[in-house]
Coordinates of C-alpha atoms (C1' of nucleotides) in Angstrom, one line a residue:
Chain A
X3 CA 0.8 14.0 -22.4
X4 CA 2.3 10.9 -24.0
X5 CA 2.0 7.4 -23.2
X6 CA 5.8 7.3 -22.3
X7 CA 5.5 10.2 -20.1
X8 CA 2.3 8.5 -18.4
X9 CA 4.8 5.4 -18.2
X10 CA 6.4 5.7 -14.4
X11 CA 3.8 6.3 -12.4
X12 CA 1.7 3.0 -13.4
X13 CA 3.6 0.6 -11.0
X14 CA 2.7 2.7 -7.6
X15 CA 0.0 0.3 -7.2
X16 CA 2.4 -2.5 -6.2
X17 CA 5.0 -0.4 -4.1
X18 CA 5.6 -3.7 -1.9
X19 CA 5.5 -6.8 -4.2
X20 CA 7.3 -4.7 -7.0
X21 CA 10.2 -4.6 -5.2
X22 CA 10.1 -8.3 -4.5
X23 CA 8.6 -8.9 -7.8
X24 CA 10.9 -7.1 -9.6
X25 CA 13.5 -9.0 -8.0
X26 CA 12.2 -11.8 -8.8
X27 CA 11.7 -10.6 -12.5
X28 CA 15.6 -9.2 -12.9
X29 CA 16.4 -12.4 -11.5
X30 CA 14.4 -13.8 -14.3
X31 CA 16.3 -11.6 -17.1
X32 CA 19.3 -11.7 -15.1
X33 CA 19.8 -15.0 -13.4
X34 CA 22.1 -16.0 -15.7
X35 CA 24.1 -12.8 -15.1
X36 CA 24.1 -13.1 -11.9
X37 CA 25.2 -17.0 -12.1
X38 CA 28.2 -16.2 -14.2
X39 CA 29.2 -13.4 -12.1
X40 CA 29.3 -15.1 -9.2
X41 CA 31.3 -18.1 -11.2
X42 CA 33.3 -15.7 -12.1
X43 CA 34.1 -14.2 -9.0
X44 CA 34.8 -18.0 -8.0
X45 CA 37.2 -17.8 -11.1
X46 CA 39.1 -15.1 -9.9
X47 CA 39.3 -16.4 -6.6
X48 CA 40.2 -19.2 -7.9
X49 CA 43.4 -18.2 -9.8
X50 CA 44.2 -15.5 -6.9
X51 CA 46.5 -16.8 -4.6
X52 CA 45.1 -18.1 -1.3
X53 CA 45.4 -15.1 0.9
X54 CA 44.0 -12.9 -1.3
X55 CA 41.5 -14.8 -1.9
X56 CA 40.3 -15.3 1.6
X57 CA 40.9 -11.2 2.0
X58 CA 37.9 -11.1 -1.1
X59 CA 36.1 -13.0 0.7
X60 CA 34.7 -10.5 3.8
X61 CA 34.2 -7.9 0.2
X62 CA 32.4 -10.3 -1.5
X63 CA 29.8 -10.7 1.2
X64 CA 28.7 -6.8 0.9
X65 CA 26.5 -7.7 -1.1
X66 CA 24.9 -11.0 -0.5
X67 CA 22.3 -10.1 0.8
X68 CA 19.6 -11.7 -1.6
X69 CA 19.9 -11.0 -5.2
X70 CA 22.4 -8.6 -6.3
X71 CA 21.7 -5.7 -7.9
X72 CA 23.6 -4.3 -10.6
X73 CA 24.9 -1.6 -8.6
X74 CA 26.1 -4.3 -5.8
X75 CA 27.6 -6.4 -9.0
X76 CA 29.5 -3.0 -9.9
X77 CA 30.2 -2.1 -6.1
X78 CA 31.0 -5.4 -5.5
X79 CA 33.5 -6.1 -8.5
X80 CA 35.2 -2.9 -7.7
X81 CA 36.0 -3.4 -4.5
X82 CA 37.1 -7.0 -4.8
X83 CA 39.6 -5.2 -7.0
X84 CA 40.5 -2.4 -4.6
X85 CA 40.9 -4.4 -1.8
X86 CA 43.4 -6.5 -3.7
X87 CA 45.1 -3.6 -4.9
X88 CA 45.3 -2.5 -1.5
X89 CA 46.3 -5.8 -0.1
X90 CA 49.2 -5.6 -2.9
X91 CA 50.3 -2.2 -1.7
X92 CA 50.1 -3.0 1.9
X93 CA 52.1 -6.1 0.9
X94 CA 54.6 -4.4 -0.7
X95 CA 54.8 -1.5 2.2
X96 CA 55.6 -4.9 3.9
X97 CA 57.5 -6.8 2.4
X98 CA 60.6 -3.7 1.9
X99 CA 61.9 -4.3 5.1
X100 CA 61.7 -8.2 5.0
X101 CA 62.6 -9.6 1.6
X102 CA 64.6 -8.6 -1.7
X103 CA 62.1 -10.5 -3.4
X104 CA 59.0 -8.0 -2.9
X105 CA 60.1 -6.3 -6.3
X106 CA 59.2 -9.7 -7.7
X107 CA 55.8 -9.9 -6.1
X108 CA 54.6 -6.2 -6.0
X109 CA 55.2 -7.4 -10.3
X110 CA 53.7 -10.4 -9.5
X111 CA 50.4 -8.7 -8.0
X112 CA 50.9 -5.9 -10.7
X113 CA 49.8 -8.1 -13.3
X114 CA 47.3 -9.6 -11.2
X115 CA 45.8 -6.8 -10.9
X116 CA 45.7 -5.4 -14.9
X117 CA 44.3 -9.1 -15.1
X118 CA 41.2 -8.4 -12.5
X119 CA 40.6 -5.1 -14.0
X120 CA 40.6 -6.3 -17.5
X121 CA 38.2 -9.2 -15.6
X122 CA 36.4 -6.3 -14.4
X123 CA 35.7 -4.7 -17.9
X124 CA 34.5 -7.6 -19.5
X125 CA 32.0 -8.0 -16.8
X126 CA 30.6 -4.4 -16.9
X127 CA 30.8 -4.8 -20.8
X128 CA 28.6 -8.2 -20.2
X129 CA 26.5 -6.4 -17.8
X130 CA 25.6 -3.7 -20.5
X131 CA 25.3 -5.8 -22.9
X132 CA 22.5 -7.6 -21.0
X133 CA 20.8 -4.0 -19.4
X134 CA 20.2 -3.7 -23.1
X135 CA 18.8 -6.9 -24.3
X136 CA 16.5 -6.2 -21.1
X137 CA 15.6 -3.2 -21.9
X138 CA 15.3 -3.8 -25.9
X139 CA 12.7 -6.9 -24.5
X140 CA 10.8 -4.7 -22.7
X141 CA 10.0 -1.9 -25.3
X142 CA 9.8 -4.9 -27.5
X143 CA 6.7 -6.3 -25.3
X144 CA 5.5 -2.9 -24.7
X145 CA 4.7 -2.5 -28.3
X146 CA 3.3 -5.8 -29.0
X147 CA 0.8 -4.6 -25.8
X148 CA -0.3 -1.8 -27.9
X149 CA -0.6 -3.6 -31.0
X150 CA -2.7 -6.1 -29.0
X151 CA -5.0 -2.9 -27.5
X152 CA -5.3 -1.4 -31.4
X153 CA -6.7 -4.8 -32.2
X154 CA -9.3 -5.1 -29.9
X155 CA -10.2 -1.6 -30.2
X156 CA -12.0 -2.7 -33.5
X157 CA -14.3 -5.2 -31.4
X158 CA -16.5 -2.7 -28.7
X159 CA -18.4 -5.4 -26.6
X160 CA -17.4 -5.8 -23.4
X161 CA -17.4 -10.1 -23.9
X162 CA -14.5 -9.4 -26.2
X163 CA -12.7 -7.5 -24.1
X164 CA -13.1 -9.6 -21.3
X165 CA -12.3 -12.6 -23.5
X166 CA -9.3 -10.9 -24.7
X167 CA -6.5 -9.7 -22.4
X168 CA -6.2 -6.3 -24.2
X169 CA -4.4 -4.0 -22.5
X170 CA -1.8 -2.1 -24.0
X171 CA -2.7 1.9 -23.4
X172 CA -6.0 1.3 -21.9
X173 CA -4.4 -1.1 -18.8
X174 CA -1.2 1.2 -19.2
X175 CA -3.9 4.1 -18.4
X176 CA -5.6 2.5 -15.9
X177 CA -2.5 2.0 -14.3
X178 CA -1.5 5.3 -14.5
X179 CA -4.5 6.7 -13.3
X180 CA -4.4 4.3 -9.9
X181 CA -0.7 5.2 -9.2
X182 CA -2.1 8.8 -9.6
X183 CA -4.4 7.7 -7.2
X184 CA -1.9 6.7 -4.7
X185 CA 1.6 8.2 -5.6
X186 CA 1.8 10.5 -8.5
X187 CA 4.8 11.7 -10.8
X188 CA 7.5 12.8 -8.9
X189 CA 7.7 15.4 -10.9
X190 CA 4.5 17.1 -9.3
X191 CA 5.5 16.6 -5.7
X192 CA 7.0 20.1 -5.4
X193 CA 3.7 21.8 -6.7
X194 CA 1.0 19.2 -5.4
X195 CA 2.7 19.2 -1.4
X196 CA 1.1 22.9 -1.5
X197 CA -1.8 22.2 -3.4
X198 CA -2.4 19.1 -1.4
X199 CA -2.4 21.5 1.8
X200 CA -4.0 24.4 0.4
X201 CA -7.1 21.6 -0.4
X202 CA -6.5 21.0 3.3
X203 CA -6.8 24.4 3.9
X204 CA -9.2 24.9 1.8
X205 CA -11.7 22.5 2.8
X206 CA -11.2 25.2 5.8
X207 CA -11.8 24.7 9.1
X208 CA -9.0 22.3 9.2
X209 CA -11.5 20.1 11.5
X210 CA -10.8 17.3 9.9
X211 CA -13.2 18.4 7.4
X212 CA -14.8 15.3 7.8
X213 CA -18.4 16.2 7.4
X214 CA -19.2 15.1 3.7
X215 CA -22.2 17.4 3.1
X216 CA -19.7 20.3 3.9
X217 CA -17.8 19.4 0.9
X218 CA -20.6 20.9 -1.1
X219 CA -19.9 24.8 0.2
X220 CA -17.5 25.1 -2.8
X221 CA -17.4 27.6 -5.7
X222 CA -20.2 26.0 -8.9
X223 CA -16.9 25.5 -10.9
X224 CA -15.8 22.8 -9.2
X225 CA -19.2 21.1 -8.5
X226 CA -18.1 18.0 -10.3
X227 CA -15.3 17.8 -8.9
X228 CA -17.2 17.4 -5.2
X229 CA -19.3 15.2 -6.4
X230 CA -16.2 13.2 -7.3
X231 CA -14.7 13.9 -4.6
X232 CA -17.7 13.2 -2.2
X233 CA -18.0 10.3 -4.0
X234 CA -14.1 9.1 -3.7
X235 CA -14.3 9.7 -0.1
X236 CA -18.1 7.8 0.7
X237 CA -16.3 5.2 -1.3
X238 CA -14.8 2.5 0.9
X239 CA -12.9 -0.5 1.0
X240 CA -13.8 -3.4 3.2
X241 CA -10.9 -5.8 4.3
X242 CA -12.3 -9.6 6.1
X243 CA -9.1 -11.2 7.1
X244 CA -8.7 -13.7 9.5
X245 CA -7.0 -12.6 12.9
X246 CA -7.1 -12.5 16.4
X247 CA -5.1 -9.2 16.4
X248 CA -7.1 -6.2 17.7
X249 CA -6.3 -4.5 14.5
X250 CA -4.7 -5.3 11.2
X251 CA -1.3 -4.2 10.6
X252 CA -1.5 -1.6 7.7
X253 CA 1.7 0.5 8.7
X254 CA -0.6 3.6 9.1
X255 CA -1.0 5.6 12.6
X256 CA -4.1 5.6 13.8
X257 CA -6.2 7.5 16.6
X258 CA -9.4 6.0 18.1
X259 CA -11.8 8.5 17.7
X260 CA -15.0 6.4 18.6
X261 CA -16.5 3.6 19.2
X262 CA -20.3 2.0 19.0
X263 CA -22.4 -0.7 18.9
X264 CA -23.5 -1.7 15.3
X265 CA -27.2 -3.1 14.9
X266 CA -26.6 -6.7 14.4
X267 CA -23.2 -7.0 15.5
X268 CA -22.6 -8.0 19.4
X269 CA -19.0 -6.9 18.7
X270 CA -18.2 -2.7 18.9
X271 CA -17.2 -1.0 15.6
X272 CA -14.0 1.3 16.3
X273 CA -13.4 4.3 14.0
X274 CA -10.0 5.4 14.0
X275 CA -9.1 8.1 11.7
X276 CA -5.6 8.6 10.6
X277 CA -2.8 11.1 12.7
X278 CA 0.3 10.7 9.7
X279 CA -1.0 14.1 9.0
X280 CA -3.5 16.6 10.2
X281 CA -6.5 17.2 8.5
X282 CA -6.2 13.8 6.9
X283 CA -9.5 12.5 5.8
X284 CA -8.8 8.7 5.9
X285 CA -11.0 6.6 8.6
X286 CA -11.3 3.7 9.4
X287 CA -13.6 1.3 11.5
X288 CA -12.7 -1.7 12.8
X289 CA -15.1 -4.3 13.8
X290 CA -15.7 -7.9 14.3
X291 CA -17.6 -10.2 12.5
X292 CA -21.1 -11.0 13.9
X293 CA -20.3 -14.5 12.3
X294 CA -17.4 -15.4 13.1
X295 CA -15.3 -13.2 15.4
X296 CA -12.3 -14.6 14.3
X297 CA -12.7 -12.2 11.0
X298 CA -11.3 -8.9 11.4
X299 CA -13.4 -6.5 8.9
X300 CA -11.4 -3.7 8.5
X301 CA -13.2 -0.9 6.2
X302 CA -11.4 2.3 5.2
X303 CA -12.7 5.7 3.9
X304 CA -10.8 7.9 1.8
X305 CA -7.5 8.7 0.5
X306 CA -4.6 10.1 2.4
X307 CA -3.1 13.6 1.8
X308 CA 0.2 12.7 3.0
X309 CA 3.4 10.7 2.6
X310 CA 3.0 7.3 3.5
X311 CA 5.7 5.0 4.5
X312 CA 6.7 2.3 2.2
X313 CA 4.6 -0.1 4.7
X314 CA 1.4 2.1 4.7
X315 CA 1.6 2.8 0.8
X316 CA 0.3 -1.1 0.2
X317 CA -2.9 -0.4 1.9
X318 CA -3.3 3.0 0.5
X319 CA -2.8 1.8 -2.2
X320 CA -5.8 -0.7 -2.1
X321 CA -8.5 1.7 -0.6
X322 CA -7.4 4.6 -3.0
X323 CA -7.5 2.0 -5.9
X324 CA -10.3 0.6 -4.8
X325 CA -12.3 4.0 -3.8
X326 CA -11.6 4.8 -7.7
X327 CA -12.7 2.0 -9.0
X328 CA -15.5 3.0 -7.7
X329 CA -16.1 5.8 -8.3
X330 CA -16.2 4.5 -12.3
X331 CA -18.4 1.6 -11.3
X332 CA -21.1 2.8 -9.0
X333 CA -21.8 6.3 -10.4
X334 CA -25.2 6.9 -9.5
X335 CA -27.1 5.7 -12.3
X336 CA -28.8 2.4 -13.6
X337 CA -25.4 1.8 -15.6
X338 CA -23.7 2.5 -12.1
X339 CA -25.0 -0.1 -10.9
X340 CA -24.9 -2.3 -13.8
X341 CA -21.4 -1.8 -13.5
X342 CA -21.0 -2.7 -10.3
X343 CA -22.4 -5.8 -10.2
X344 CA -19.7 -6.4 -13.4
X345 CA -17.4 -5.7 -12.1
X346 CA -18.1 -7.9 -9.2
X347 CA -17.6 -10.4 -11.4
X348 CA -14.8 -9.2 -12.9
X349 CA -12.9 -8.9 -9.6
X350 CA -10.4 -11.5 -9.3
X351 CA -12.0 -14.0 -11.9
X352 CA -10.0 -16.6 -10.2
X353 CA -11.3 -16.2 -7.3
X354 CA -14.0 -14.8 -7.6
X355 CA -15.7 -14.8 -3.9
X356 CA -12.6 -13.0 -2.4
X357 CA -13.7 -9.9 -4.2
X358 CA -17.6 -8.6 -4.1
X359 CA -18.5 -4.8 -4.8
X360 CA -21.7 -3.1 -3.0
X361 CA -23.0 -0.6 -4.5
X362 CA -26.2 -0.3 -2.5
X363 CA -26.5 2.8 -0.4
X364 CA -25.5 3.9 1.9
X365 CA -21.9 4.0 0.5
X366 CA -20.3 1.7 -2.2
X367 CA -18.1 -0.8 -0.5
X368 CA -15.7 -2.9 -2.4
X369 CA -14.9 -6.3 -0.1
X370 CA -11.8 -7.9 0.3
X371 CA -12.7 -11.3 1.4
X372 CA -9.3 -13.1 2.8
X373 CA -10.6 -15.2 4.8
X374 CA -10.5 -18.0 2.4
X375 CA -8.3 -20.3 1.5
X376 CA -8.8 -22.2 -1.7
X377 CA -5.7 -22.7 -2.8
X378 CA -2.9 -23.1 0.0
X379 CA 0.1 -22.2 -1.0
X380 CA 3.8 -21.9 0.6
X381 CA 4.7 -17.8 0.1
X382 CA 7.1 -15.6 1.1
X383 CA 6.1 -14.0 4.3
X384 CA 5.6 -10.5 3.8
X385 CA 6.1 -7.7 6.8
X386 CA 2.6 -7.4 6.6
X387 CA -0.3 -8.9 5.1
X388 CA -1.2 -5.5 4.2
X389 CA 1.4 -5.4 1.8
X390 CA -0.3 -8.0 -0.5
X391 CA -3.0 -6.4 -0.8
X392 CA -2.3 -3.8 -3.5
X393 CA -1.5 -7.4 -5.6
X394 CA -4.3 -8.4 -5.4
X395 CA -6.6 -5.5 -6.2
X396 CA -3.9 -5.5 -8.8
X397 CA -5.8 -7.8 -10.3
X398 CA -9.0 -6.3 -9.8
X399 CA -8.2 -3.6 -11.2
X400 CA -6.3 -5.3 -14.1
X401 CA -8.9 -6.9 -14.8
X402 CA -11.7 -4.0 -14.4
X403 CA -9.1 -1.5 -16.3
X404 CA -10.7 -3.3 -19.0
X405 CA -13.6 -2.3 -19.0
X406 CA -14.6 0.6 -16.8
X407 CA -14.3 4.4 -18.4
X408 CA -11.6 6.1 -17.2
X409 CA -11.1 9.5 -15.5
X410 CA -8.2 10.9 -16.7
X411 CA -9.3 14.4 -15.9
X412 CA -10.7 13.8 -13.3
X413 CA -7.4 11.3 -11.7
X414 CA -5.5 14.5 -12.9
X415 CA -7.3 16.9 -11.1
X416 CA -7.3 15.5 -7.9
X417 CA -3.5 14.5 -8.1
X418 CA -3.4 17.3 -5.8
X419 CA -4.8 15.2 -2.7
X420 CA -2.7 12.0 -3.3
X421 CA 0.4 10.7 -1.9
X422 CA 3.4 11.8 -3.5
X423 CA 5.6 9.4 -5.3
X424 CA 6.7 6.6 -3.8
X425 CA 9.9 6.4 -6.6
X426 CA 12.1 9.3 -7.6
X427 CA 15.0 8.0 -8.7
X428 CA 15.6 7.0 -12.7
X429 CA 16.8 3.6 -11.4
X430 CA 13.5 2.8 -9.6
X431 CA 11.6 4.8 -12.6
X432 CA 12.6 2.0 -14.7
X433 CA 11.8 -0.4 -11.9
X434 CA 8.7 0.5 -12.7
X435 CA 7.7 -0.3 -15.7
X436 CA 9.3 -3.8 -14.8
X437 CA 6.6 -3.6 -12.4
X438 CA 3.9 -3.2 -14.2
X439 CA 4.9 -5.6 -16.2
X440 CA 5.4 -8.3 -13.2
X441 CA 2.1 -7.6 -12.1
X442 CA 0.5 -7.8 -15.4
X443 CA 2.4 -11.4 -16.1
X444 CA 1.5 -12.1 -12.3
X445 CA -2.2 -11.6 -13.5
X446 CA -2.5 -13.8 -16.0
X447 CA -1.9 -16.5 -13.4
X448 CA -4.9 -18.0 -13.0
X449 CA -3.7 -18.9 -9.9
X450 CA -1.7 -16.3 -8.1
X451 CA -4.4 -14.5 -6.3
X452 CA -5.9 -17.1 -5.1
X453 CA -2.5 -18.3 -3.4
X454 CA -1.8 -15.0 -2.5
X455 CA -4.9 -14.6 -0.9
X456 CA -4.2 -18.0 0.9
X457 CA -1.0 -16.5 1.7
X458 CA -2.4 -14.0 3.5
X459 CA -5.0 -16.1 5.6
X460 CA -2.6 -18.0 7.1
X461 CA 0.0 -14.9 7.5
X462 CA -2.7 -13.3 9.5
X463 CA -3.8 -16.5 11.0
X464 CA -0.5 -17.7 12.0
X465 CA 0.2 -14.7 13.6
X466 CA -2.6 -14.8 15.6
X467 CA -0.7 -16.6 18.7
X468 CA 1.9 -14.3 19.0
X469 CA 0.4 -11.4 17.3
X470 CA 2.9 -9.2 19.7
X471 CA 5.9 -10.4 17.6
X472 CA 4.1 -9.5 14.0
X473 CA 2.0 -7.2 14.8
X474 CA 3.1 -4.9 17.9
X475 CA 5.4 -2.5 15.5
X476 CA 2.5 -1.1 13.8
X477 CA -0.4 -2.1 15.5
X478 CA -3.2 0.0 17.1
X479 CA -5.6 -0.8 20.0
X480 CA -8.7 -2.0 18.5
X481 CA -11.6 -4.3 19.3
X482 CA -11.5 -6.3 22.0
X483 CA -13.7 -9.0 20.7
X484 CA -13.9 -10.8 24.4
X485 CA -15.4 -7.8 26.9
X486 CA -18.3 -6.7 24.8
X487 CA -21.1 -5.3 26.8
X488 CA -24.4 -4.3 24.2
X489 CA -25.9 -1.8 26.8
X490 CA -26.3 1.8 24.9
X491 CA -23.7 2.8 22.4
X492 CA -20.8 2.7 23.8
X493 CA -18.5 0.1 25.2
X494 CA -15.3 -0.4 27.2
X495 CA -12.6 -1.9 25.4
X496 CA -9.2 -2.8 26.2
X497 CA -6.4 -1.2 24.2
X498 CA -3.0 -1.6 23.7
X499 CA -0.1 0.1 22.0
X500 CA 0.0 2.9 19.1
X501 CA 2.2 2.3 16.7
X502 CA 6.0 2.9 15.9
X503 CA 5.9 4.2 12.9
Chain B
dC3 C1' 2.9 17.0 30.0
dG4 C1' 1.4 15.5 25.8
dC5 C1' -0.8 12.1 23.5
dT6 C1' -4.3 8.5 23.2
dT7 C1' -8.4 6.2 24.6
dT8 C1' -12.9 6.3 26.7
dT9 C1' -17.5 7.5 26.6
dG10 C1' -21.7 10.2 26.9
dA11 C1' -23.7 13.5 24.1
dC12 C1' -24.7 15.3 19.8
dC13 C1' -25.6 15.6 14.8
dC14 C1' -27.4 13.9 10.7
dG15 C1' -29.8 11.1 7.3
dC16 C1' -33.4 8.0 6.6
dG17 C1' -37.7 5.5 7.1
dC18 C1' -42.2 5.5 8.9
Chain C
dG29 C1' -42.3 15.0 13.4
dC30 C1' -40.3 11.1 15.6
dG31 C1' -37.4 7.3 16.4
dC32 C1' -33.5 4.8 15.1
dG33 C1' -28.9 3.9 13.7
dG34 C1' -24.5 5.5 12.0
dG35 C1' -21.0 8.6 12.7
dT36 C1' -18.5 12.2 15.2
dC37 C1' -17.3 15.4 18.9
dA38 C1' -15.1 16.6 23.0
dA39 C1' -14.3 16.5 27.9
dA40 C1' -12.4 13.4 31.1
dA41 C1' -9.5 9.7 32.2
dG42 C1' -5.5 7.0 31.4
dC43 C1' -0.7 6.2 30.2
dG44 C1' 4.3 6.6 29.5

DNA sequence: CGCTTTTGACCCGCGC
DNA sequence: GCGCGGGTCAAAAGCG
């Protein structure tokens, strides 16, 4: 296994921003591009005569919608032409019964057209030409990351490493092993859907297996594997955020399977578990903060054994990222510990009381603090604050790549319970690796996850007032944080719709 | 009618 | 062993 053939799958951990961020890169590489062609297409307006040009312009608006791709520039630039051959034709088909002087312009639109398509090959040669120089940038930073990583591999201590950004192979790695973690290679889908449902199957009685210290009826050979696993799924990722929604939108469906009082917490914990796919082992609880009710804690459990949609792969990607980080941090020894605690601090370094890791029994818990807004900042909105999520671990997990040991057998081996790929074409392939690269630039902001994280505090906040317009497509009945009786263990709660997935 | 929620009961681990 | 608390089950109720 190379490093180029480890390449694709490192971007799954951003399946939301990427897209956006990648715009936004291309748009970096390719603004100009972009810029010219639409001058261009201005040009050739411009020297069309008026009606054709106002025919282009209904073609031209195909795709406007945000930035262009390159297949919309080709799509585009091809039809402009076709539709002007076809407005010649149709003129000419016209212009027979009306006027001798078609002949003259059916020529006239003739050479207008060789014109437009010779307009048209110098743009698709000018698009090449700056593919490659993209491309030729990109293997060009690629190799100065490794040359950066075989540097620091001479220093061992982990200060140097965290004062240098080294990443090269080791953050290529890690990334690698988190998209395995959420989405891997497409090229395993076929074989890991069955294996992914023969573990299903295996961990028998389809009950939602559930039951943790069942896990441990396996054959001896795979005893490490339990433990990892056993450990992957105890593992759990805690989300504060800010909102008077019942339950943060995550684009997952979710059943209520139970609900309780908490010891120190007026407000019921709901645990939901999730229905995408039977016999999934994801959970999650949902309950208020004692504190300040206002803060939705949202703590999941698990990774899912089903396709996601592109909505619900942000999340899973954080709690699967997250329950593997882990898993490498809070392994059940002093250094477990140890490493917990570092990488607590090494979780979002800007910002660094949005992140905390627990590794105290009984389960490690990573928390997601985003509740806080140190830095506000104007953002996109995103369809849901979910989505920003996977940036921001992102980060943690850029940042802990670093220094945390890495699983590779292990991420390998249990490929066969993750999600398949989010990306199978070649196009989006390559998309990825611009991804990784956005989010590793993205990283070195010392500022974006803070921002982001203010981002998503006043996303969730602001939607608190009409949470029915931003939240009712995927949202789940939850905690009703205003009815709470404390008499035994359970409570009635309101609920309110399932969602549309 | 099928699916989800509710909710009392049950199971299990842990501390004493 | 017992009590407590967290977590889950499953029958009943609710809902579209």
């Amino acid at each position: 296994m190379d490093s180029s053939a480890r390449s694709p799958p490192t971007c799954i951990q951003f399946p939301v921003n990427l897209n956006r961020t990648t715009h936004d890169h291309a748009d970096h590489d390719h603004h100009n591009l972009i810029d010219d062609r639409r001058k261009i297409i201005d040009e050739m307006d411009f020297f069309s005569d008026k009606k054709e040009a106002r025919r282009c312009e209904p073609t031209s608006d195909d795709g406007a919608d945000g930035p262009s791709s390159f297949l919309d520039f080709n799509v585009n630039t091809g039809l402009h032409l076709l539709t002007a051959a076809n407005t010649g034709s149709d003129q000419s088909v016209a212009d027979d019964r009306i006027s001798s002087n078609a002949n003259n312009k059916r020529g006239k639109t003739e050479t207008e057209l060789q014109r437009m398509n010779s307009e048209n090959q110098r743009l698709k040669e000018m698009l090449n030409q700056a593919t490659n120089d993209y491309k030729g940038l990109q293997r060009h930073l690629m190799t100065l990351m490794q040359e950066q990583q075989s540097d620091n591999n001479g220093g061992g201590s982990a200060q140097e490493r965290r004062a240098c950004n080294g990443n090269g192979k080791v953050v290529s790695r890690q990334f690698m092993d988190l998209g395995l973690a959420v989405a891997p290679d497409t090229d395993d889908v076929s074989s890991e859907r069955p294996m992914a449902d023969k573990e299903i199957r295996g961990g028998e009685d389809l009950g939602p297996d559930n039951k943790i210290p069942k896990l441990n009826n396996r054959s001896p050979d795979t005893s490490v594997d339990q433990a990892t696993e056993a450990t992957i799924r105890k593992a759990r990722v805690s989300v504060r955020a800010r909102s008077e929604a019942p339950m943060m939108t995550d684009g997952c469906q979710w059943r209520k399977y139970g609900q309780k009082m908490a010891k120190g917490n007026p407000c019921p914990r709901a645990y939901y578990r999730c229905t995408m796919a039977a016999g999934c082992p994801v959970r999650k609880q949902v309950q208020r903060c004692a504190d300040d009710r206002s803060v939705l804690i949202t703590t999941y459990e698990g990774n899912h054994n089903h396709p996601l949609p592109p909505a619900a792969m942000a999340m899973a990607s954080t709690t699967s990222s997250a329950a593997r980080m882990l898993l490498s941090g809070s392994m059940p020894s002093a250094d477990g510990l140890m490493n917990s605690n570092f990488l607590a601090r090494t979780l979002l370094p800007c910002s660094s009381s949005m992140a905390t890791i627990s590794a105290s029994a009984p389960f490690p818990t990573v928390t997601l603090d985003l509740t806080q807004s140190p830095n506000p900042l104007q953002f996109p909105k995103p369809n849901s604050p979910a989505a920003l999520l996977p940036q921001i671990f992102g980060q943690a997990l850029y940042n802990h790549s670093k220094f945390s040991g890495l699983q590779v057998s292990q991420e390998i081996d249990q490929t066969a319970q993750q999600l398949p790929p989010l990306i199978s074409s070649t196009k989006q392939g390559v998309q990825n690796q611009l991804n990784v690269d956005t989010a590793n630039t993205l990283a070195t902001d010392p500022n974006f996850a803070a921002a982001l994280a203010a981002a998503i505090t006043s996303i969730m906040g602001g939607s608190c007032p009409n949470n029915s317009n931003n939240s009712s497509s995927n949202n789940i009945s939850g905690v009703n944080t205003s009815n709470n009786n404390s008499n035994g263990n359970n409570n009635k709660l309101s609920s309110s719709g399932y969602p549309v997935n």
